[in-house]
Amino acid sequence: MSRTKLFTSESVTEGHPDKVCDQISDSILDAIMEQDPNARVACETAVNTGLVMVMGEISTCCYVDIPSIVRNTVRDIGYTRAKYGFDADTCAVLQSIDEQSSDIAMGVNDALETRQSEVHQNGAGDQGMMFGFACKETESYMPMPIYLAHNMSKRLAEVRKKETLDWLRPDGKTQVTIKYEDEKPVAVDTVVVSCQHSENVPLSTIKEEIIKHVVEPCLPQDLDISNIKYLINPTGRFVIGGPMGDSGLTGRKIIVDTYGGYAKHGGGAFSGKDCTKVDRSAAYAARWVAKHLVAADLCDKCEIEIAYAIGVAEPVSLLVDTFGTGRMAENEIEKIVREVFDLRPSSIINELDLRRPIYRQTASYGHFGRDDLNLPWEKISKLEHIKKAIK
C-alpha cells in the first residue's frame, strides 16, 4: 500500500548563537592542529550578550592566542557592530582551560589491545555509538529536507555578505518540509525562513526578497514546487538576534550537523573535539562507509551504527540497516564492511587524514554532503575494494 508522508528538517546560519560557538571551538582546534597534530582538544564555547566563554581540556605543546582566534572568528561571521547585538572588537573573552585527564589519556595512548600484546594501537577516546547515513535522494547522498535547508541557510549568508540584501543580519534559520510518496521525495510542501534584519525594513519587503533571492534559487527542478507554503519571519519581527537574542553553546545543533533528524544520532557533538574522540572521527567514518555502500548500489538507503568502549580500539558492535532496500542480506553487507574498512580509531585517523586543520569549515551548514568542501569522508575511494569483496 502506498503511503504519503511529510518530513521536515532545519538548518541555521553561521550567525546563529550555537553555531557561533561551534565555529569558535573548531577555529581553536584548527589553530592547535596546525602546530601540533597530536594535540588532545576538547574545547567548549558559550556566548551571551557581549561575552564569549571558552572552556575545556587541551593538552598540547604549542601556544595559540585564544582571544584573537575568538575575535577573528566572530568578525568573519559578521558581528562587527554593536547595533547587531554583538561586536568582535568589544566582546569580553574569558578562558578556563585544563589539560586532558590522565585517566582518559592513558586509554587513548595505549588501547586495551596494546596492553594485551606488543602491537601498538590507540584506544577510543570515549564510549558511545555513532551513526552514519546515505541515500539516493540527492546527488550528495543526503536526505532532501536537510540538503535544501542547508542550501537556503548558505544562501542567506551569501546574499548578506554580498549585500544583495543589505538589511540582513548574521542570525537566521531555515526549515524545509518535503512530501514523500512511497519513500520518494515528490514535492516541496513548506519553507520556513527566519532571518535577522535591520530595524526599518518592512515585513512585506522581507517576504518578497527572501523568496526571490534565497528560496527560489535553491528549489530543485525535479520536485513539484507549485504549491509551496511560505512562512517568512512568521513572528513579524527579528531585529534582536545572535548572542544578544539568545545564549549559545557548542554542540547544541547536532541534528543540524548531521542528517536533519532523517537518521539516528548517537548524541555526541562534533565541534571542538580532536580526532581521537570517536564522537567525531567515527561518525565521519560511518558516513564514509554508508556512502560507499549506496554508491556501490548495494542499497538505496543505508544507516551504519558503530559502537566503542573507551580505551579499546576494536568497535564493540557494527550494524548495517538498509531499510529493506538492500540487494543482499544485511549480515553479508556487514561482512563486506569489516573486510574493506578498518574502523579502529588509529586507522580511521590515518585513512581519512584527520590530524590537520580542516574543521572550522564544517562548523556551519553541516558536516556531510558538502559538495563545496573537499572533505575526506565524502570521497568514494574504495568502490573497487567493495566489488572485490563481493566477488
CSV table of C-alpha atoms in Angstrom, one decimal:
chain,number,residue,atom,x,y,z
A,1,MET,CA,0.0,0.0,0.0
A,2,SER,CA,1.4,3.4,-1.0
A,3,ARG,CA,1.9,6.0,1.7
A,4,THR,CA,2.2,9.8,1.6
A,5,LYS,CA,4.1,11.5,4.4
A,6,LEU,CA,5.8,14.8,5.2
A,7,PHE,CA,9.3,15.1,6.7
A,8,THR,CA,10.9,18.3,7.9
A,9,SER,CA,14.5,19.4,8.6
A,10,GLU,CA,16.0,22.6,9.7
A,11,SER,CA,19.3,24.5,9.3
A,12,VAL,CA,20.8,27.6,10.9
A,13,THR,CA,23.2,30.2,9.6
A,14,GLU,CA,26.7,30.8,10.8
A,15,GLY,CA,25.4,33.7,12.8
A,16,HIS,CA,23.1,31.6,15.0
A,17,PRO,CA,24.4,31.7,18.6
A,18,ASP,CA,25.0,28.0,18.9
A,19,LYS,CA,26.8,28.0,15.5
A,20,VAL,CA,29.0,30.9,16.6
A,21,CYS,CA,30.1,28.7,19.4
A,22,ASP,CA,30.8,25.7,17.1
A,23,GLN,CA,32.9,27.9,14.8
A,24,ILE,CA,34.9,29.3,17.7
A,25,SER,CA,35.6,25.9,19.1
A,26,ASP,CA,36.7,24.5,15.8
A,27,SER,CA,38.8,27.6,15.0
A,28,ILE,CA,40.7,27.0,18.2
A,29,LEU,CA,41.0,23.3,17.3
A,30,ASP,CA,42.3,24.2,13.8
A,31,ALA,CA,44.9,26.6,15.2
A,32,ILE,CA,46.2,23.9,17.5
A,33,MET,CA,46.2,21.2,14.9
A,34,GLU,CA,48.2,23.4,12.5
A,35,GLN,CA,51.1,23.5,15.0
A,36,ASP,CA,50.6,20.2,17.0
A,37,PRO,CA,48.7,17.5,15.1
A,38,ASN,CA,48.9,15.1,18.1
A,39,ALA,CA,47.3,17.5,20.5
A,40,ARG,CA,44.3,16.5,22.5
A,41,VAL,CA,41.5,19.1,22.3
A,42,ALA,CA,38.0,19.2,23.9
A,43,CYS,CA,37.0,22.8,23.6
A,44,GLU,CA,33.6,24.2,24.5
A,45,THR,CA,32.3,27.7,23.9
A,46,ALA,CA,29.4,29.6,25.4
A,47,VAL,CA,28.2,33.1,24.3
A,48,ASN,CA,25.8,35.7,25.6
A,49,THR,CA,25.4,39.4,25.2
A,50,GLY,CA,28.9,40.9,24.9
A,51,LEU,CA,30.5,37.7,26.3
A,52,VAL,CA,32.4,34.7,25.0
A,53,MET,CA,33.5,31.9,27.4
A,54,VAL,CA,36.0,29.3,26.2
A,55,MET,CA,36.5,26.2,28.4
A,56,GLY,CA,37.6,22.6,28.2
A,57,GLU,CA,40.6,20.3,28.3
A,58,ILE,CA,43.5,20.9,26.0
A,59,SER,CA,46.9,19.0,26.1
A,60,THR,CA,49.4,20.5,23.6
A,61,CYS,CA,53.0,21.5,23.2
A,62,CYS,CA,52.1,24.7,21.3
A,63,TYR,CA,50.6,28.1,22.1
A,64,VAL,CA,47.6,29.7,20.4
A,65,ASP,CA,46.2,33.2,21.2
A,66,ILE,CA,42.6,32.2,22.1
A,67,PRO,CA,41.2,35.7,22.4
A,68,SER,CA,42.5,36.7,19.0
A,69,ILE,CA,41.1,33.5,17.4
A,70,VAL,CA,37.7,34.2,19.1
A,71,ARG,CA,37.6,37.8,17.8
A,72,ASN,CA,38.7,36.9,14.3
A,73,THR,CA,36.0,34.2,14.1
A,74,VAL,CA,33.3,36.4,15.3
A,75,ARG,CA,34.4,39.1,12.8
A,76,ASP,CA,34.4,36.6,9.9
A,77,ILE,CA,30.8,35.6,10.8
A,78,GLY,CA,29.7,39.3,10.6
A,79,TYR,CA,29.2,40.5,14.1
A,80,THR,CA,31.2,43.7,13.7
A,81,ARG,CA,28.9,46.4,15.1
A,82,ALA,CA,27.3,46.8,18.5
A,83,LYS,CA,24.0,47.5,16.9
A,84,TYR,CA,23.9,43.9,15.7
A,85,GLY,CA,24.0,42.9,19.4
A,86,PHE,CA,27.5,41.5,19.4
A,87,ASP,CA,30.8,43.0,18.4
A,88,ALA,CA,34.1,41.2,17.7
A,89,ASP,CA,36.2,44.0,19.0
A,90,THR,CA,34.4,44.8,22.2
A,91,CYS,CA,33.0,41.5,23.5
A,92,ALA,CA,34.7,40.1,26.6
A,93,VAL,CA,36.6,36.8,26.2
A,94,LEU,CA,37.0,34.5,29.2
A,95,GLN,CA,39.0,31.3,29.4
A,96,SER,CA,39.0,28.3,31.6
A,97,ILE,CA,41.3,25.6,30.1
A,98,ASP,CA,42.7,22.4,31.8
A,99,GLU,CA,44.7,19.5,30.5
A,100,GLN,CA,43.1,16.3,29.4
A,101,SER,CA,42.6,13.9,32.3
A,102,SER,CA,45.5,11.4,32.6
A,103,ASP,CA,43.0,8.6,33.1
A,104,ILE,CA,41.4,9.3,29.7
A,105,ALA,CA,44.8,9.9,28.1
A,106,MET,CA,46.1,6.5,29.3
A,107,GLY,CA,43.4,4.6,27.5
A,108,VAL,CA,43.7,6.6,24.3
A,109,ASN,CA,47.5,6.4,24.2
A,110,ASP,CA,47.6,2.6,24.7
A,111,ALA,CA,44.5,0.7,23.8
A,112,LEU,CA,43.4,-2.4,25.7
A,113,GLU,CA,44.7,-4.4,22.8
A,114,THR,CA,48.1,-2.8,23.1
A,115,ARG,CA,48.3,-3.7,26.8
A,116,GLN,CA,47.5,-7.3,25.9
A,117,SER,CA,50.0,-7.6,23.1
A,118,GLU,CA,53.1,-5.9,21.6
A,119,VAL,CA,51.2,-4.2,18.7
A,120,HIS,CA,50.5,-0.6,19.5
A,121,GLN,CA,47.1,0.8,18.9
A,122,ASN,CA,45.2,3.9,20.1
A,123,GLY,CA,42.1,3.3,22.1
A,124,ALA,CA,38.8,5.1,21.5
A,125,GLY,CA,38.6,8.5,23.4
A,126,ASP,CA,35.2,7.7,24.8
A,127,GLN,CA,32.5,5.1,24.8
A,128,GLY,CA,29.4,5.6,22.7
A,129,MET,CA,27.6,4.8,19.5
A,130,MET,CA,28.0,6.7,16.2
A,131,PHE,CA,25.7,6.6,13.2
A,132,GLY,CA,26.3,7.3,9.5
A,133,PHE,CA,23.8,7.6,6.8
A,134,ALA,CA,23.5,7.9,3.0
A,135,CYS,CA,20.6,7.7,0.5
A,136,LYS,CA,19.9,8.3,-3.2
A,137,GLU,CA,17.6,11.3,-2.7
A,138,THR,CA,20.2,13.8,-3.8
A,139,GLU,CA,23.5,13.7,-5.7
A,140,SER,CA,25.4,14.3,-2.5
A,141,TYR,CA,23.7,11.1,-1.0
A,142,MET,CA,21.9,13.3,1.6
A,143,PRO,CA,18.2,13.4,2.5
A,144,MET,CA,16.3,16.0,0.6
A,145,PRO,CA,14.9,18.1,3.5
A,146,ILE,CA,18.3,18.8,5.2
A,147,TYR,CA,20.0,19.2,1.8
A,148,LEU,CA,17.6,22.0,0.8
A,149,ALA,CA,17.5,23.6,4.3
A,150,HIS,CA,21.3,23.9,4.3
A,151,ASN,CA,21.4,25.3,0.8
A,152,MET,CA,18.9,28.0,1.9
A,153,SER,CA,20.9,28.9,5.0
A,154,LYS,CA,24.1,29.2,3.0
A,155,ARG,CA,22.2,31.3,0.5
A,156,LEU,CA,21.1,33.6,3.4
A,157,ALA,CA,24.7,34.2,4.4
A,158,GLU,CA,25.8,34.7,0.8
A,159,VAL,CA,23.3,37.4,-0.1
A,160,ARG,CA,24.1,39.1,3.2
A,161,LYS,CA,27.8,39.2,2.7
A,162,LYS,CA,27.5,40.2,-1.0
A,163,GLU,CA,25.0,42.9,0.2
A,164,THR,CA,22.4,41.7,-2.3
A,165,LEU,CA,20.1,42.2,0.7
A,166,ASP,CA,21.9,44.8,2.8
A,167,TRP,CA,19.3,44.7,5.5
A,168,LEU,CA,20.1,41.1,6.5
A,169,ARG,CA,22.0,40.4,9.7
A,170,PRO,CA,24.0,37.3,10.6
A,171,ASP,CA,21.4,35.3,12.6
A,172,GLY,CA,18.9,33.1,10.7
A,173,LYS,CA,17.2,29.8,10.4
A,174,THR,CA,15.6,27.8,7.6
A,175,GLN,CA,13.2,24.8,7.6
A,176,VAL,CA,12.0,22.7,4.7
A,177,THR,CA,9.2,20.2,4.6
A,178,ILE,CA,9.2,17.6,1.8
A,179,LYS,CA,6.3,15.5,0.7
A,180,TYR,CA,7.1,11.8,0.2
A,181,GLU,CA,5.2,9.2,-1.7
A,182,ASP,CA,6.4,5.5,-1.4
A,183,GLU,CA,9.5,6.8,0.4
A,184,LYS,CA,10.5,9.0,-2.5
A,185,PRO,CA,10.5,12.9,-2.4
A,186,VAL,CA,8.0,14.3,-4.8
A,187,ALA,CA,7.2,17.9,-3.7
A,188,VAL,CA,8.3,20.8,-1.5
A,189,ASP,CA,5.4,21.4,0.9
A,190,THR,CA,6.5,24.2,3.2
A,191,VAL,CA,9.5,26.5,3.5
A,192,VAL,CA,10.1,28.5,6.8
A,193,VAL,CA,12.8,31.2,6.9
A,194,SER,CA,13.5,33.4,9.9
A,195,CYS,CA,16.2,36.0,9.3
A,196,GLN,CA,17.6,38.7,11.4
A,197,HIS,CA,17.1,42.1,9.8
A,198,SER,CA,17.7,45.9,10.3
A,199,GLU,CA,15.2,48.0,12.2
A,200,ASN,CA,13.2,49.7,9.4
A,201,VAL,CA,12.7,47.2,6.6
A,202,PRO,CA,9.0,46.3,6.2
A,203,LEU,CA,7.9,42.7,6.5
A,204,SER,CA,6.4,42.7,3.0
A,205,THR,CA,9.8,43.5,1.6
A,206,ILE,CA,11.5,40.8,3.7
A,207,LYS,CA,9.0,38.2,2.4
A,208,GLU,CA,9.3,39.2,-1.2
A,209,GLU,CA,13.1,39.4,-1.3
A,210,ILE,CA,13.8,36.3,0.7
A,211,ILE,CA,11.6,34.2,-1.6
A,212,LYS,CA,13.2,35.7,-4.7
A,213,HIS,CA,16.8,35.8,-3.6
A,214,VAL,CA,17.1,33.0,-1.1
A,215,VAL,CA,14.4,30.3,-1.6
A,216,GLU,CA,13.8,30.1,-5.3
A,217,PRO,CA,17.4,29.8,-6.4
A,218,CYS,CA,17.6,26.7,-4.1
A,219,LEU,CA,14.5,24.9,-5.2
A,220,PRO,CA,15.1,21.6,-7.1
A,221,GLN,CA,13.8,21.3,-10.6
A,222,ASP,CA,12.8,17.6,-10.2
A,223,LEU,CA,10.3,18.2,-7.4
A,224,ASP,CA,6.8,19.7,-7.5
A,225,ILE,CA,7.2,23.3,-6.3
A,226,SER,CA,3.8,24.6,-7.4
A,227,ASN,CA,2.1,24.6,-4.0
A,228,ILE,CA,4.7,25.7,-1.5
A,229,LYS,CA,3.5,27.3,1.7
A,230,TYR,CA,5.9,30.1,2.7
A,231,LEU,CA,6.4,31.2,6.3
A,232,ILE,CA,8.9,34.1,6.2
A,233,ASN,CA,9.6,35.7,9.6
A,234,PRO,CA,6.3,34.4,11.0
A,235,THR,CA,6.6,36.3,14.2
A,236,GLY,CA,6.7,39.5,12.2
A,237,ARG,CA,10.0,40.9,13.5
A,238,PHE,CA,13.5,39.6,14.1
A,239,VAL,CA,15.8,42.6,14.8
A,240,ILE,CA,17.3,41.3,18.1
A,241,GLY,CA,19.3,38.2,17.3
A,242,GLY,CA,22.6,36.5,17.7
A,243,PRO,CA,24.1,36.2,21.2
A,244,MET,CA,22.1,39.2,22.3
A,245,GLY,CA,18.8,37.5,21.4
A,246,ASP,CA,19.7,34.0,22.8
A,247,SER,CA,22.7,32.4,24.5
A,248,GLY,CA,24.7,29.9,22.5
A,249,LEU,CA,26.6,26.7,23.3
A,250,THR,CA,28.9,24.4,21.4
A,251,GLY,CA,27.3,21.2,20.3
A,252,ARG,CA,23.6,22.2,20.7
A,253,LYS,CA,22.8,21.8,17.0
A,254,ILE,CA,23.9,18.1,16.4
A,255,ILE,CA,20.8,17.3,14.3
A,256,VAL,CA,21.6,20.3,12.0
A,257,ASP,CA,25.2,19.0,11.8
A,258,THR,CA,24.2,15.5,10.6
A,259,TYR,CA,21.0,14.4,8.8
A,260,GLY,CA,18.3,16.7,9.9
A,261,GLY,CA,16.6,14.0,12.0
A,262,TYR,CA,16.2,11.7,9.0
A,263,ALA,CA,18.7,9.3,10.5
A,264,LYS,CA,19.7,8.5,14.1
A,265,HIS,CA,22.4,10.3,16.0
A,266,GLY,CA,24.4,8.8,18.8
A,267,GLY,CA,24.3,12.0,20.9
A,268,GLY,CA,27.9,13.2,20.8
A,269,ALA,CA,28.7,16.6,19.3
A,270,PHE,CA,31.5,17.2,16.8
A,271,SER,CA,32.9,20.7,17.1
A,272,GLY,CA,35.9,21.4,19.3
A,273,LYS,CA,36.9,17.8,19.5
A,274,ASP,CA,40.1,16.4,18.1
A,275,CYS,CA,40.0,13.2,16.0
A,276,THR,CA,40.8,10.8,18.9
A,277,LYS,CA,37.3,11.5,20.1
A,278,VAL,CA,35.2,8.9,18.3
A,279,ASP,CA,32.2,11.1,18.7
A,280,ARG,CA,33.7,12.9,15.7
A,281,SER,CA,36.0,10.6,13.8
A,282,ALA,CA,33.8,7.5,14.0
A,283,ALA,CA,30.7,9.5,12.9
A,284,TYR,CA,32.7,10.7,9.9
A,285,ALA,CA,33.8,7.1,9.2
A,286,ALA,CA,30.3,5.8,9.5
A,287,ARG,CA,29.1,8.3,6.9
A,288,TRP,CA,32.0,7.3,4.7
A,289,VAL,CA,31.0,3.6,4.9
A,290,ALA,CA,27.3,4.3,4.3
A,291,LYS,CA,28.0,6.5,1.3
A,292,HIS,CA,30.2,3.7,-0.2
A,293,LEU,CA,27.5,1.1,0.2
A,294,VAL,CA,24.9,3.2,-1.5
A,295,ALA,CA,27.3,4.3,-4.3
A,296,ALA,CA,28.2,0.6,-4.8
A,297,ASP,CA,24.5,0.0,-5.4
A,298,LEU,CA,24.3,-2.5,-2.6
A,299,CYS,CA,21.2,-0.5,-1.3
A,300,ASP,CA,19.3,2.7,-1.9
A,301,LYS,CA,19.4,3.8,1.7
A,302,CYS,CA,21.8,2.8,4.4
A,303,GLU,CA,22.4,3.6,8.1
A,304,ILE,CA,25.5,2.4,9.9
A,305,GLU,CA,25.9,2.1,13.7
A,306,ILE,CA,29.4,1.7,15.2
A,307,ALA,CA,29.9,1.4,19.0
A,308,TYR,CA,33.1,1.8,21.0
A,309,ALA,CA,34.3,1.3,24.6
A,310,ILE,CA,36.8,3.9,26.0
A,311,GLY,CA,40.4,2.7,25.7
A,312,VAL,CA,39.5,-0.1,23.3
A,313,ALA,CA,40.5,0.0,19.7
A,314,GLU,CA,38.1,-2.5,18.1
A,315,PRO,CA,34.4,-1.5,17.8
A,316,VAL,CA,32.2,-3.4,20.2
A,317,SER,CA,29.5,-3.7,17.6
A,318,LEU,CA,28.7,-2.9,13.9
A,319,LEU,CA,25.2,-2.7,12.5
A,320,VAL,CA,24.0,-2.1,8.9
A,321,ASP,CA,20.4,-1.2,8.2
A,322,THR,CA,19.3,-0.9,4.6
A,323,PHE,CA,15.6,-0.2,5.4
A,324,GLY,CA,14.5,-3.0,3.0
A,325,THR,CA,16.4,-1.6,0.0
A,326,GLY,CA,19.4,-3.9,0.2
A,327,ARG,CA,20.4,-6.0,-2.8
A,328,MET,CA,21.9,-8.6,-0.5
A,329,ALA,CA,21.4,-9.7,3.1
A,330,GLU,CA,22.5,-7.1,5.7
A,331,ASN,CA,24.7,-9.6,7.6
A,332,GLU,CA,26.5,-10.2,4.3
A,333,ILE,CA,27.0,-6.4,3.8
A,334,GLU,CA,28.3,-6.2,7.4
A,335,LYS,CA,31.0,-8.8,6.4
A,336,ILE,CA,32.0,-6.7,3.4
A,337,VAL,CA,32.2,-3.6,5.7
A,338,ARG,CA,34.5,-5.5,8.1
A,339,GLU,CA,36.7,-6.7,5.3
A,340,VAL,CA,37.1,-3.3,3.5
A,341,PHE,CA,37.0,-0.8,6.3
A,342,ASP,CA,39.3,-0.8,9.3
A,343,LEU,CA,37.2,1.1,12.0
A,344,ARG,CA,39.8,1.2,14.8
A,345,PRO,CA,40.4,4.9,15.8
A,346,SER,CA,44.0,5.0,14.6
A,347,SER,CA,43.1,3.5,11.2
A,348,ILE,CA,40.2,6.0,10.8
A,349,ILE,CA,42.5,8.9,11.6
A,350,ASN,CA,45.2,7.7,9.2
A,351,GLU,CA,42.8,6.7,6.4
A,352,LEU,CA,40.9,10.0,6.5
A,353,ASP,CA,44.0,12.1,7.3
A,354,LEU,CA,42.2,13.8,10.3
A,355,ARG,CA,45.2,15.3,12.1
A,356,ARG,CA,45.1,18.6,10.2
A,357,PRO,CA,43.2,21.9,10.4
A,358,ILE,CA,40.1,21.1,8.4
A,359,TYR,CA,37.3,21.5,11.0
A,360,ARG,CA,36.3,25.2,11.1
A,361,GLN,CA,34.8,24.8,7.6
A,362,THR,CA,32.5,22.1,8.8
A,363,ALA,CA,31.1,24.0,11.8
A,364,SER,CA,28.2,25.5,9.9
A,365,TYR,CA,25.9,24.2,7.1
A,366,GLY,CA,26.5,20.5,8.0
A,367,HIS,CA,29.4,18.1,8.2
A,368,PHE,CA,28.1,15.8,5.5
A,369,GLY,CA,27.1,16.1,1.8
A,370,ARG,CA,29.3,19.2,1.5
A,371,ASP,CA,29.9,19.4,-2.3
A,372,ASP,CA,31.5,22.8,-1.6
A,373,LEU,CA,34.3,21.3,0.5
A,374,ASN,CA,37.0,18.8,0.0
A,375,LEU,CA,36.2,16.5,2.9
A,376,PRO,CA,37.9,13.1,3.1
A,377,TRP,CA,34.9,11.3,4.5
A,378,GLU,CA,32.8,12.4,1.5
A,379,LYS,CA,35.2,10.8,-1.1
A,380,ILE,CA,34.2,7.5,-2.6
A,381,SER,CA,37.6,5.8,-2.8
A,382,LYS,CA,37.0,2.2,-2.0
A,383,LEU,CA,34.5,1.0,-4.6
A,384,GLU,CA,36.9,-1.4,-6.2
A,385,HIS,CA,37.7,-2.9,-2.8
A,386,ILE,CA,33.9,-3.4,-2.2
A,387,LYS,CA,33.5,-5.0,-5.7
A,388,LYS,CA,36.3,-7.4,-4.9
A,389,ALA,CA,34.9,-8.2,-1.5
A,390,ILE,CA,31.5,-9.0,-3.1
A,391,LYS,CA,33.2,-11.5,-5.6
